[in-house]
Short mmCIF file of C-alpha atoms in Angstrom, two decimals:
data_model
loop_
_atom_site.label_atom_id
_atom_site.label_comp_id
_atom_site.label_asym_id
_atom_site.label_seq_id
_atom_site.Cartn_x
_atom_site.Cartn_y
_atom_site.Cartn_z
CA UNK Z 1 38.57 13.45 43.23
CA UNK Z 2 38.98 14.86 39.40
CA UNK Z 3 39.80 11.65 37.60
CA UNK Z 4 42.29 12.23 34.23
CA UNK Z 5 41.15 14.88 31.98
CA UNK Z 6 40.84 14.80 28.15
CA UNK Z 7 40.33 17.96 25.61
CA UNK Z 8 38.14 18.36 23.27
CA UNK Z 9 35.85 15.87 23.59
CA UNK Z 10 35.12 15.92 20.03
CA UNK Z 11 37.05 17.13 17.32
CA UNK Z 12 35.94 17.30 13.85
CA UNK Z 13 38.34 18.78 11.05
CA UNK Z 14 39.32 19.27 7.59
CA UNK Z 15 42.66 16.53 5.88
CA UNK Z 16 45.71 18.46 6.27
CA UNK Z 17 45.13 20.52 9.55
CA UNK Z 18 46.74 20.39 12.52
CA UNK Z 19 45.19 18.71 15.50
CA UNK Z 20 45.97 18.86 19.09
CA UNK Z 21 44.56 16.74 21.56
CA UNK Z 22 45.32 17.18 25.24
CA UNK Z 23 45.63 15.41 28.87
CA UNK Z 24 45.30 15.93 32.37
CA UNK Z 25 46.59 13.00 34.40
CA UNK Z 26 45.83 12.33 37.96
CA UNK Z 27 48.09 14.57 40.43
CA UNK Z 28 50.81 12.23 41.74
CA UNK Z 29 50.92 10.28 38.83
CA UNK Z 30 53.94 9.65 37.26
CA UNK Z 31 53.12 7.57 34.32
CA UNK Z 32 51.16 8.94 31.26
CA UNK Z 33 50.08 6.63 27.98
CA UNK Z 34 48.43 7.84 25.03
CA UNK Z 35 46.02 4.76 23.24
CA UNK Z 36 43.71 5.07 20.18
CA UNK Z 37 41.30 3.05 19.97
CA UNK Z 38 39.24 1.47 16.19
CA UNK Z 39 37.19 -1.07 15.29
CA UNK Z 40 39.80 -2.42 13.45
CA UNK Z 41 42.88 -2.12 15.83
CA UNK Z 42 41.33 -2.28 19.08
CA UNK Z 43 43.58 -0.28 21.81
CA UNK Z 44 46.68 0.13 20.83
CA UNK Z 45 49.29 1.80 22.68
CA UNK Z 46 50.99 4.85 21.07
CA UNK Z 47 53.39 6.38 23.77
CA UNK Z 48 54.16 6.13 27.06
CA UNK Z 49 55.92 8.84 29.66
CA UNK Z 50 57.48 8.34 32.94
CA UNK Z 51 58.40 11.53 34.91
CA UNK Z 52 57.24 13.18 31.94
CA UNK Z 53 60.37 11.88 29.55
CA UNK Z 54 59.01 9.48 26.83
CA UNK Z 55 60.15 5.99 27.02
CA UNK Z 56 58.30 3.82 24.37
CA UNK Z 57 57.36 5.59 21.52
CA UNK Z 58 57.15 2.48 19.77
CA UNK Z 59 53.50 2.88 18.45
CA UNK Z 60 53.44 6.25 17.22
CA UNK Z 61 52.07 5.46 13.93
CA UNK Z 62 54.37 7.72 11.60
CA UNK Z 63 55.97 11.03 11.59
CA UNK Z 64 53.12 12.97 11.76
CA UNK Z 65 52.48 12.50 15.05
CA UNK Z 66 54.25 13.61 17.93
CA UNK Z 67 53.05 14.02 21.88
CA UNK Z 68 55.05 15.97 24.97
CA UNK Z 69 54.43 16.25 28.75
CA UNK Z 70 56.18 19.46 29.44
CA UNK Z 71 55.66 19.31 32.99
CA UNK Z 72 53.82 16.51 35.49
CA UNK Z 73 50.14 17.67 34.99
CA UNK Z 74 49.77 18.08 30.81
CA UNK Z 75 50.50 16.53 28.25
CA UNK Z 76 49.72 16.76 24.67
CA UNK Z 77 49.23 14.80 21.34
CA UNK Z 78 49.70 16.62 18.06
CA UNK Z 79 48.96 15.37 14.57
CA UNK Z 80 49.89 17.58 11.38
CA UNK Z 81 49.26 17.00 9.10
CA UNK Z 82 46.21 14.93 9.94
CA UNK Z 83 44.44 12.25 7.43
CA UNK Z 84 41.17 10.82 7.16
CA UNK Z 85 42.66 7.34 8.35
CA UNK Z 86 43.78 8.86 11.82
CA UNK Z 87 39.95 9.27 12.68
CA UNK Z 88 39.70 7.37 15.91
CA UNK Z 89 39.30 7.56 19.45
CA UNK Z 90 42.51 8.73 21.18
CA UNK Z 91 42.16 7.74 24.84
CA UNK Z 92 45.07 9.19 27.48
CA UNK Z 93 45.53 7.22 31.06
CA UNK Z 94 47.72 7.44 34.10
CA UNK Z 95 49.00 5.26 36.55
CA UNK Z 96 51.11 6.22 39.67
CA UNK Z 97 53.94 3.95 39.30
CA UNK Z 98 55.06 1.61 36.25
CA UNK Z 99 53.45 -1.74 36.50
CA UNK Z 100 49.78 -0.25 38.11
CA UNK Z 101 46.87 0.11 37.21
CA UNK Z 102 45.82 2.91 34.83
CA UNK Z 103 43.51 5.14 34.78
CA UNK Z 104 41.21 6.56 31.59
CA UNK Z 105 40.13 9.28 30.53
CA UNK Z 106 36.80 9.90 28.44
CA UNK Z 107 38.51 10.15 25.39
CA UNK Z 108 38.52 12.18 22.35
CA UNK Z 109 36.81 11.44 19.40
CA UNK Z 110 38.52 12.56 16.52
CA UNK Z 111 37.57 13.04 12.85
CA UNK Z 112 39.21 13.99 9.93
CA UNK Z 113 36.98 14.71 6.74
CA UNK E 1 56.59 -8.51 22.32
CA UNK E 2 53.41 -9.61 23.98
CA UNK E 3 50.76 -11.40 22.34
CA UNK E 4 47.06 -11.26 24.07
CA UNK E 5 44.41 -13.09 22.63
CA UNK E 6 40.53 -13.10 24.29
CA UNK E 7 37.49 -14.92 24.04
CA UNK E 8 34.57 -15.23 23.18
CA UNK E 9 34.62 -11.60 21.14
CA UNK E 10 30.34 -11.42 21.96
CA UNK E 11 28.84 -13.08 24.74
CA UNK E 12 25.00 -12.78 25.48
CA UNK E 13 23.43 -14.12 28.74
CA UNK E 14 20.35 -13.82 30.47
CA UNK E 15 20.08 -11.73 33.84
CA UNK E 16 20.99 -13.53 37.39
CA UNK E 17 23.20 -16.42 34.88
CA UNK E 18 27.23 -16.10 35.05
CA UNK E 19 29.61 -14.76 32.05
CA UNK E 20 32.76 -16.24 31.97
CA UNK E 21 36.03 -14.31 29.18
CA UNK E 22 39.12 -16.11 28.96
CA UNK E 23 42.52 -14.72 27.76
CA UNK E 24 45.72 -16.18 27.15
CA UNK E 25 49.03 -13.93 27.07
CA UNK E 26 52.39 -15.22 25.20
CA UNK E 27 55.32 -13.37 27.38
CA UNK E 28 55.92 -15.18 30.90
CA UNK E 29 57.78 -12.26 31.80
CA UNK E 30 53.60 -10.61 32.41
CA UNK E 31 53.33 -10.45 35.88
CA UNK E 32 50.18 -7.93 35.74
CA UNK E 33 46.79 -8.60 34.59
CA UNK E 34 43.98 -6.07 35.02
CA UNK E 35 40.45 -6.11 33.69
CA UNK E 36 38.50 -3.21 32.07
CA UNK E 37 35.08 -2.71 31.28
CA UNK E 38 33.94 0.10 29.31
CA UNK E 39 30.76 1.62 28.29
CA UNK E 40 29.40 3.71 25.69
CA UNK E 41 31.35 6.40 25.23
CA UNK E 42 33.33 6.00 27.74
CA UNK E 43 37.23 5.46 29.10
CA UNK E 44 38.24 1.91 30.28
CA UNK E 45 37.28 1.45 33.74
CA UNK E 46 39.51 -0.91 35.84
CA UNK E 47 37.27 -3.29 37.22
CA UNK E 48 39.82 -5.66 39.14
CA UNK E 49 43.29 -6.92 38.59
CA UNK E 50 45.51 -9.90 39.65
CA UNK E 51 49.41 -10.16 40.08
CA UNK E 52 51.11 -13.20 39.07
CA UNK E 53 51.94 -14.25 42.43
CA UNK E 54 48.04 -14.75 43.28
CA UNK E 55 46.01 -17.47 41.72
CA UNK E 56 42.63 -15.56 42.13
CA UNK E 57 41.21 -12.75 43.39
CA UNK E 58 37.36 -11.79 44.31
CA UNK E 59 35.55 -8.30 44.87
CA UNK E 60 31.31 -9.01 44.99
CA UNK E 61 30.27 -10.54 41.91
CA UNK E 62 33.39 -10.17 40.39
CA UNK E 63 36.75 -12.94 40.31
CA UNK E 64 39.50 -13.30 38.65
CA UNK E 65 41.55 -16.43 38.20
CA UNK E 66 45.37 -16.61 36.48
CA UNK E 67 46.99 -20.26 35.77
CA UNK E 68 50.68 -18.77 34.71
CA UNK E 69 51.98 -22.00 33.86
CA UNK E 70 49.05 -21.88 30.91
CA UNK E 71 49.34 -17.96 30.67
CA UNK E 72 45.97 -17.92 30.95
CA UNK E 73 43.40 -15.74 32.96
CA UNK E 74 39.58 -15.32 33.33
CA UNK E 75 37.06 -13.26 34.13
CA UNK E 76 34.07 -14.46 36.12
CA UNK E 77 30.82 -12.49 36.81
CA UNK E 78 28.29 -13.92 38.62
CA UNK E 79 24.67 -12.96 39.07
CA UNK E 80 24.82 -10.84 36.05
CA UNK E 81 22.43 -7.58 36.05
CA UNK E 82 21.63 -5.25 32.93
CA UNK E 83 24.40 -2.84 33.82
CA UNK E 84 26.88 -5.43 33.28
CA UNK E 85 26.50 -5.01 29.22
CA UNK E 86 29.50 -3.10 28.17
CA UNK E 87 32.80 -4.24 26.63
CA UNK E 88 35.40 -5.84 29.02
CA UNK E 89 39.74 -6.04 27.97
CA UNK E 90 42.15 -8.17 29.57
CA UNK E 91 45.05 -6.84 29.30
CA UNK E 92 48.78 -8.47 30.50
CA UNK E 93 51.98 -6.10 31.75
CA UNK E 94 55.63 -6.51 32.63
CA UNK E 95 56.06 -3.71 34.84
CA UNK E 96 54.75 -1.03 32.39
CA UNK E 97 56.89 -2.52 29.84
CA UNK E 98 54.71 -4.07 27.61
CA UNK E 99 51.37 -2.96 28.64
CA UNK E 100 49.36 -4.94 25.74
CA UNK E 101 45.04 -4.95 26.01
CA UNK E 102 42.88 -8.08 24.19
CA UNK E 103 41.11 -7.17 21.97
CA UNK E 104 37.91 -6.87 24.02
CA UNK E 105 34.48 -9.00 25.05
CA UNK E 106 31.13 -7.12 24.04
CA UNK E 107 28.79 -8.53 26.65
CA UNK E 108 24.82 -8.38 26.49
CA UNK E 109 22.71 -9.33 29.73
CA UNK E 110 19.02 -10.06 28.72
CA UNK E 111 16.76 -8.96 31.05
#
């Protein structure tokens, strides 16, 4: 039973390129959220799908990032251009309906030098 | 929006005692409360979750309690082993409308 799926792993790039991180959710789930996740900030939400249209984009930190779910099984988080600040762990989950519980995957660690 | 706060932020005991984390939410409108616990580098694992019209819930060594009229909930593991060191979030939800974690427990069991 493939749980959700995160790629890469790691990622480890130069300020100023483009970064794309990207999710697998559990088939038959209809909810998606991208979190990262600091020391600092803890987990904090940064978008949220349903049916794969966005709904709360409310914690997408700035401009430079933007994330899509062009059909029910991927979805992707994009960052350009990228800064040493958004080094972090960027966590995607799913949940089959709104209001359940989600599930994680094994993130993706993500520095920017 | 919501507001979750979580205590105590480290929490050592020794093996076999309990370990008790206590949140507090701000919204009444939460009517979801699930528990995560996750290890090193790891995703959050959903260890058990409650629904405002319960007052606890159990599973092993595991419980949950909610008092909504405090908007408060707990966490309560008994018999505590080794592999129950990780870091545990509360987290409160209105339907998937304002899905908001603590800000997390780091607990240590001492063999």
């Amino acid at each position: 039973d493939a749980g959700v799926i995160q790629s890469p792993r790691h990622e480890v790039t130069e300020m100023g390129q483009e970064v794309t991180l990207r999710c697998k959710p559990i088939s038959g789930h209809n909810s998606l959220f991208w979190y990262r996740q600091t020391m600092m900030r803890g987990l904090e939400l940064l978008i949220y799908f349903n049916n794969n249209v966005p709904i709360d984009d409310s914690g997408m930190p700035e401009d430079r990032f933007s994330a899509k779910m062009p059909n029910a099984s991927f979805s992707t988080l994009k960052i350009q251009p990228s800064e040493p600040r958004d080094s972090a762990v960027y966590f995607c989950a799913s949940s089959l309906r709104d209001g359940g519980p989600q599930h994680f995957g094994d993130g993706t660690r993500l520095s920017i030098l | 929006g919501e507001n979750v706060e979580q205590h105590p932020s480290t929490l050592s005991v020794q093996e076999g005692d309990s370990a008790v984390i206590k949140c507090t939410y701000s919204d009444s409108a939460s009517n979801y409360f699930p528990w995560y616990k996750q290890e090193l580098g790891k995703g959050p694992q959903l260890i058990i979750d409650i629904r405002s019209n319960v007052g606890e819930k159990k599973d092993q060594r595991i419980a949950v309690t909610l008092n909504k009229t405090a908007k408060h909930f707990s966490l309560h593991i008994t018999e505590t082993q080794p592999e129950d060191s990780a870091v545990y979030f509360c987290a409160a939800d209105n339907y998937g409308q304002n899905f908001v974690f603590g800000p997390g427990t780091r607990l240590s069991v001492l063999p």
